[in-house]
Amino acid sequence: MSPPPYRVVPLDVAAHDRSGFTSTSAPLDRYLREQVTQDIRRRVAACFVALTHEQHIAGYYTLASASLLLADLPPATAKKLPRYPTVPAVRMGRLAVDQAHTGQGLGGALLADALHRAARSEIAAYALMVDAKDKAAVEFYRHHGFIGLPDVARTLFLPLASVR
Ligand SMILES: CC(C)(COP(=O)(O)OP(=O)(O)OC[C@H]1O[C@@H](n2cnc3c(N)ncnc32)[C@H](O)[C@@H]1OP(=O)(O)O)[C@@H](O)C(=O)NCCC(=O)NCCS
């Protein structure tokens, strides 16, 4: 049996080479190169990378604590939750796959990794949420079962209870 093609691990800013990462989104490439180190140091984001056997970064995503306004959730969902103004969530702030690795299931695998990481945390969160950067990203998340907030364009969520 061949080993899995990628290994998802926390970004090691000293060991992993971020300079060559090229997705279709220049801002997401720049973020990985120039900003993520500072965000990790300040504890405003955690970053996880998919590494190839050669230790190249094939994709990455970030996670951080967040909250959803109860009033923004679809009424059928909100009705089943406690009457607090907000519900806890985990935000996947960024997700990108290097162009050499797209279309092979890595984006979906990174999303699954993020969902499982959030779902098995000891700190409770109701959902994984995303702010999709464009219409294609919205479609990508819908394809994976995410639900859009009725009145907040491009913000989607997936309840973590359904992941476990
Ligand atoms: C979006 C992105 C992460 C997808 O990565 P990928 O590795 O090519 O995606 P996958 O190969 O894992 O695709 C997984 C599934 O999603 C589907 N999919 C991919 N892009 C899609 C889109 N824009 N709309 C609908 N479905 C999409 C694929 O058809 C595939 O379906 P299947 O599992 O039923 O076969 C990648 O194209 C990327 O980095 N884009 C630029 C950054 C970006 O848009 N990030 C998104 C969030 S801000």
CSV table of C-alpha atoms and ligand atoms in Angstrom, one decimal:
chain,number,residue,atom,x,y,z
A,1,MET,CA,0.0,0.0,0.0
A,2,SER,CA,1.4,3.4,-0.9
A,3,PRO,CA,1.6,6.1,1.8
A,4,PRO,CA,-0.9,9.0,1.6
A,5,PRO,CA,0.4,11.7,-0.7
A,6,TYR,CA,0.1,14.5,1.8
A,7,ARG,CA,0.6,15.0,5.5
A,8,VAL,CA,-1.3,17.8,7.3
A,9,VAL,CA,0.7,19.3,10.1
A,10,PRO,CA,0.8,22.7,12.0
A,11,LEU,CA,3.0,25.1,10.0
A,12,ASP,CA,6.5,25.2,11.3
A,13,VAL,CA,7.6,28.7,10.3
A,14,ALA,CA,11.3,27.9,10.7
A,15,ALA,CA,11.3,24.6,8.8
A,16,HIS,CA,8.7,24.8,6.0
A,17,ASP,CA,9.6,26.8,2.9
A,18,ARG,CA,6.7,29.1,2.1
A,19,SER,CA,8.4,31.1,-0.7
A,20,GLY,CA,7.3,29.0,-3.7
A,21,PHE,CA,3.6,28.5,-2.8
A,22,THR,CA,1.4,29.6,-5.7
A,23,SER,CA,-2.3,29.2,-5.7
A,24,THR,CA,-4.7,31.1,-8.0
A,25,SER,CA,-5.0,33.8,-5.3
A,26,ALA,CA,-2.1,36.2,-5.0
A,27,PRO,CA,-3.4,37.6,-1.7
A,28,LEU,CA,-3.6,34.1,-0.2
A,29,ASP,CA,0.0,33.4,-1.4
A,30,ARG,CA,1.2,36.7,0.1
A,31,TYR,CA,-0.5,36.0,3.4
A,32,LEU,CA,1.3,32.7,3.7
A,33,ARG,CA,4.7,34.3,2.8
A,34,GLU,CA,4.4,37.5,4.7
A,35,GLN,CA,1.8,37.6,7.4
A,36,VAL,CA,1.0,34.3,8.8
A,37,THR,CA,4.1,34.2,11.1
A,38,GLN,CA,3.0,37.3,12.9
A,39,ASP,CA,-0.6,36.1,13.2
A,40,ILE,CA,0.6,32.8,14.7
A,41,ARG,CA,2.9,34.7,17.1
A,42,ARG,CA,0.0,36.9,18.2
A,43,ARG,CA,-2.3,33.9,18.5
A,44,VAL,CA,-4.9,35.4,16.2
A,45,ALA,CA,-4.6,32.4,13.8
A,46,ALA,CA,-3.3,28.8,13.7
A,47,CYS,CA,-2.0,27.6,10.4
A,48,PHE,CA,-2.0,24.0,9.1
A,49,VAL,CA,-0.2,22.9,5.9
A,50,ALA,CA,-0.4,19.8,3.6
A,51,LEU,CA,3.2,18.6,2.9
A,52,THR,CA,4.3,16.5,0.1
A,53,HIS,CA,6.9,13.7,0.6
A,54,GLU,CA,9.5,16.3,-0.4
A,55,GLN,CA,8.2,18.6,2.3
A,56,HIS,CA,6.8,21.1,-0.1
A,57,ILE,CA,3.7,23.0,1.0
A,58,ALA,CA,0.8,21.8,-1.3
A,59,GLY,CA,-2.0,23.6,0.5
A,60,TYR,CA,-2.8,25.4,3.8
A,61,TYR,CA,-5.6,26.7,5.9
A,62,THR,CA,-6.0,28.8,9.0
A,63,LEU,CA,-8.3,28.5,12.0
A,64,ALA,CA,-9.3,30.9,14.7
A,65,SER,CA,-12.0,31.4,17.3
A,66,ALA,CA,-15.1,33.2,16.2
A,67,SER,CA,-18.7,33.6,16.9
A,68,LEU,CA,-22.0,33.7,15.0
A,69,LEU,CA,-24.8,36.0,15.8
A,70,LEU,CA,-27.9,33.9,16.6
A,71,ALA,CA,-30.0,36.4,14.7
A,72,ASP,CA,-28.0,35.8,11.5
A,73,LEU,CA,-28.6,32.0,11.5
A,74,PRO,CA,-31.4,30.5,9.6
A,75,PRO,CA,-34.5,30.5,11.9
A,76,ALA,CA,-34.8,26.7,11.9
A,77,THR,CA,-31.2,26.4,13.2
A,78,ALA,CA,-31.5,29.3,15.7
A,79,LYS,CA,-34.6,27.8,17.2
A,80,LYS,CA,-32.7,24.8,18.4
A,81,LEU,CA,-29.9,26.8,20.1
A,82,PRO,CA,-29.8,28.6,23.5
A,83,ARG,CA,-31.1,32.2,23.5
A,84,TYR,CA,-27.7,33.8,23.8
A,85,PRO,CA,-26.9,36.6,21.4
A,86,THR,CA,-24.0,34.6,19.9
A,87,VAL,CA,-23.0,31.0,19.4
A,88,PRO,CA,-19.3,29.9,19.5
A,89,ALA,CA,-17.7,29.0,16.2
A,90,VAL,CA,-14.3,28.3,14.6
A,91,ARG,CA,-13.5,30.4,11.5
A,92,MET,CA,-11.5,28.9,8.7
A,93,GLY,CA,-10.0,32.3,7.6
A,94,ARG,CA,-8.0,31.0,4.6
A,95,LEU,CA,-7.8,27.9,2.5
A,96,ALA,CA,-5.6,27.6,-0.6
A,97,VAL,CA,-4.1,24.8,-2.7
A,98,ASP,CA,-1.0,25.2,-4.8
A,99,GLN,CA,-1.9,25.2,-8.5
A,100,ALA,CA,0.3,22.1,-9.1
A,101,HIS,CA,-1.9,20.2,-6.7
A,102,THR,CA,-5.5,21.4,-7.5
A,103,GLY,CA,-8.2,19.1,-8.7
A,104,GLN,CA,-6.9,16.1,-6.9
A,105,GLY,CA,-9.0,16.3,-3.8
A,106,LEU,CA,-6.6,18.2,-1.6
A,107,GLY,CA,-8.9,21.2,-1.0
A,108,GLY,CA,-11.7,18.8,0.1
A,109,ALA,CA,-9.2,16.9,2.3
A,110,LEU,CA,-8.0,20.1,3.9
A,111,LEU,CA,-11.6,21.1,4.6
A,112,ALA,CA,-12.2,17.7,6.2
A,113,ASP,CA,-9.1,18.0,8.3
A,114,ALA,CA,-10.2,21.5,9.5
A,115,LEU,CA,-13.7,20.1,10.4
A,116,HIS,CA,-12.3,17.2,12.3
A,117,ARG,CA,-9.7,19.4,14.1
A,118,ALA,CA,-12.5,21.8,15.2
A,119,ALA,CA,-14.9,19.0,16.1
A,120,ARG,CA,-12.4,17.1,18.3
A,121,SER,CA,-11.2,20.2,20.2
A,122,GLU,CA,-11.9,20.2,23.9
A,123,ILE,CA,-13.2,23.8,23.5
A,124,ALA,CA,-16.8,23.7,22.3
A,125,ALA,CA,-17.8,25.4,19.0
A,126,TYR,CA,-21.2,25.0,17.3
A,127,ALA,CA,-19.9,25.3,13.8
A,128,LEU,CA,-17.0,25.8,11.4
A,129,MET,CA,-17.7,29.1,9.6
A,130,VAL,CA,-16.1,30.6,6.5
A,131,ASP,CA,-16.2,34.0,4.7
A,132,ALA,CA,-15.9,32.9,1.1
A,133,LYS,CA,-13.8,35.3,-1.0
A,134,ASP,CA,-15.9,35.0,-4.2
A,135,LYS,CA,-18.7,33.1,-5.9
A,136,ALA,CA,-16.6,30.2,-6.8
A,137,ALA,CA,-15.5,29.8,-3.2
A,138,VAL,CA,-19.2,29.9,-2.1
A,139,GLU,CA,-19.9,27.1,-4.6
A,140,PHE,CA,-16.9,25.1,-3.3
A,141,TYR,CA,-18.2,25.3,0.3
A,142,ARG,CA,-21.9,24.6,-0.7
A,143,HIS,CA,-20.6,21.5,-2.6
A,144,HIS,CA,-19.3,20.3,0.8
A,145,GLY,CA,-22.5,20.9,2.7
A,146,PHE,CA,-22.0,24.3,4.1
A,147,ILE,CA,-25.1,26.4,4.7
A,148,GLY,CA,-25.2,30.2,3.8
A,149,LEU,CA,-26.4,32.8,6.3
A,150,PRO,CA,-29.7,34.1,4.9
A,151,ASP,CA,-28.7,37.8,5.1
A,152,VAL,CA,-24.9,37.8,5.2
A,153,ALA,CA,-23.6,37.2,1.7
A,154,ARG,CA,-20.7,34.8,1.4
A,155,THR,CA,-20.6,33.7,5.1
A,156,LEU,CA,-21.3,30.0,5.4
A,157,PHE,CA,-21.3,27.5,8.3
A,158,LEU,CA,-21.4,23.8,8.9
A,159,PRO,CA,-22.5,22.5,12.3
A,160,LEU,CA,-19.8,20.4,13.9
A,161,ALA,CA,-22.1,17.9,15.5
A,162,SER,CA,-22.8,16.6,12.0
A,163,VAL,CA,-19.1,16.1,11.5
A,164,ARG,CA,-18.5,13.9,14.6
B,1,LIG,C1,-10.9,26.2,-3.9
B,1,LIG,C2,-9.7,25.3,-3.8
B,1,LIG,C3,-9.2,25.3,-2.3
B,1,LIG,C4,-10.1,23.9,-4.2
B,1,LIG,O1,-9.0,23.0,-4.1
B,1,LIG,P1,-8.9,21.7,-4.9
B,1,LIG,O2,-7.8,20.9,-4.3
B,1,LIG,O3,-8.8,22.0,-6.4
B,1,LIG,O4,-10.3,21.0,-4.7
B,1,LIG,P2,-10.6,19.5,-4.7
B,1,LIG,O5,-9.9,18.8,-5.8
B,1,LIG,O6,-10.4,19.0,-3.3
B,1,LIG,O7,-12.2,19.5,-4.9
B,1,LIG,C5,-13.0,18.9,-4.0
B,1,LIG,C6,-14.4,18.9,-4.6
B,1,LIG,O8,-14.9,20.2,-4.7
B,1,LIG,C7,-15.3,20.5,-6.0
B,1,LIG,N1,-15.0,21.9,-6.3
B,1,LIG,C8,-13.8,22.4,-6.4
B,1,LIG,N2,-13.9,23.8,-6.7
B,1,LIG,C9,-15.2,24.0,-6.8
B,1,LIG,C10,-16.0,25.1,-7.0
B,1,LIG,N3,-15.5,26.3,-7.3
B,1,LIG,N4,-17.4,25.0,-7.0
B,1,LIG,C11,-18.0,23.8,-6.8
B,1,LIG,N5,-17.3,22.7,-6.5
B,1,LIG,C12,-15.9,22.8,-6.5
B,1,LIG,C13,-14.6,19.5,-6.9
B,1,LIG,O9,-15.3,19.2,-8.0
B,1,LIG,C14,-14.5,18.3,-5.9
B,1,LIG,O10,-15.8,17.6,-6.0
B,1,LIG,P3,-15.9,16.0,-5.6
B,1,LIG,O11,-15.2,15.8,-4.3
B,1,LIG,O12,-17.3,15.7,-5.6
B,1,LIG,O13,-15.1,15.3,-6.7
B,1,LIG,C15,-8.6,25.8,-4.8
B,1,LIG,O14,-9.1,25.8,-6.1
B,1,LIG,C16,-7.9,27.1,-4.4
B,1,LIG,O15,-6.9,27.2,-3.7
B,1,LIG,N6,-8.5,28.2,-4.9
B,1,LIG,C17,-8.0,29.6,-4.6
B,1,LIG,C18,-8.2,30.0,-3.2
B,1,LIG,C19,-9.7,29.9,-2.8
B,1,LIG,O16,-10.6,30.2,-3.6
B,1,LIG,N7,-10.0,29.5,-1.6
B,1,LIG,C20,-11.3,29.2,-1.1
B,1,LIG,C21,-11.7,29.9,0.1
B,1,LIG,S1,-11.4,31.6,0.4
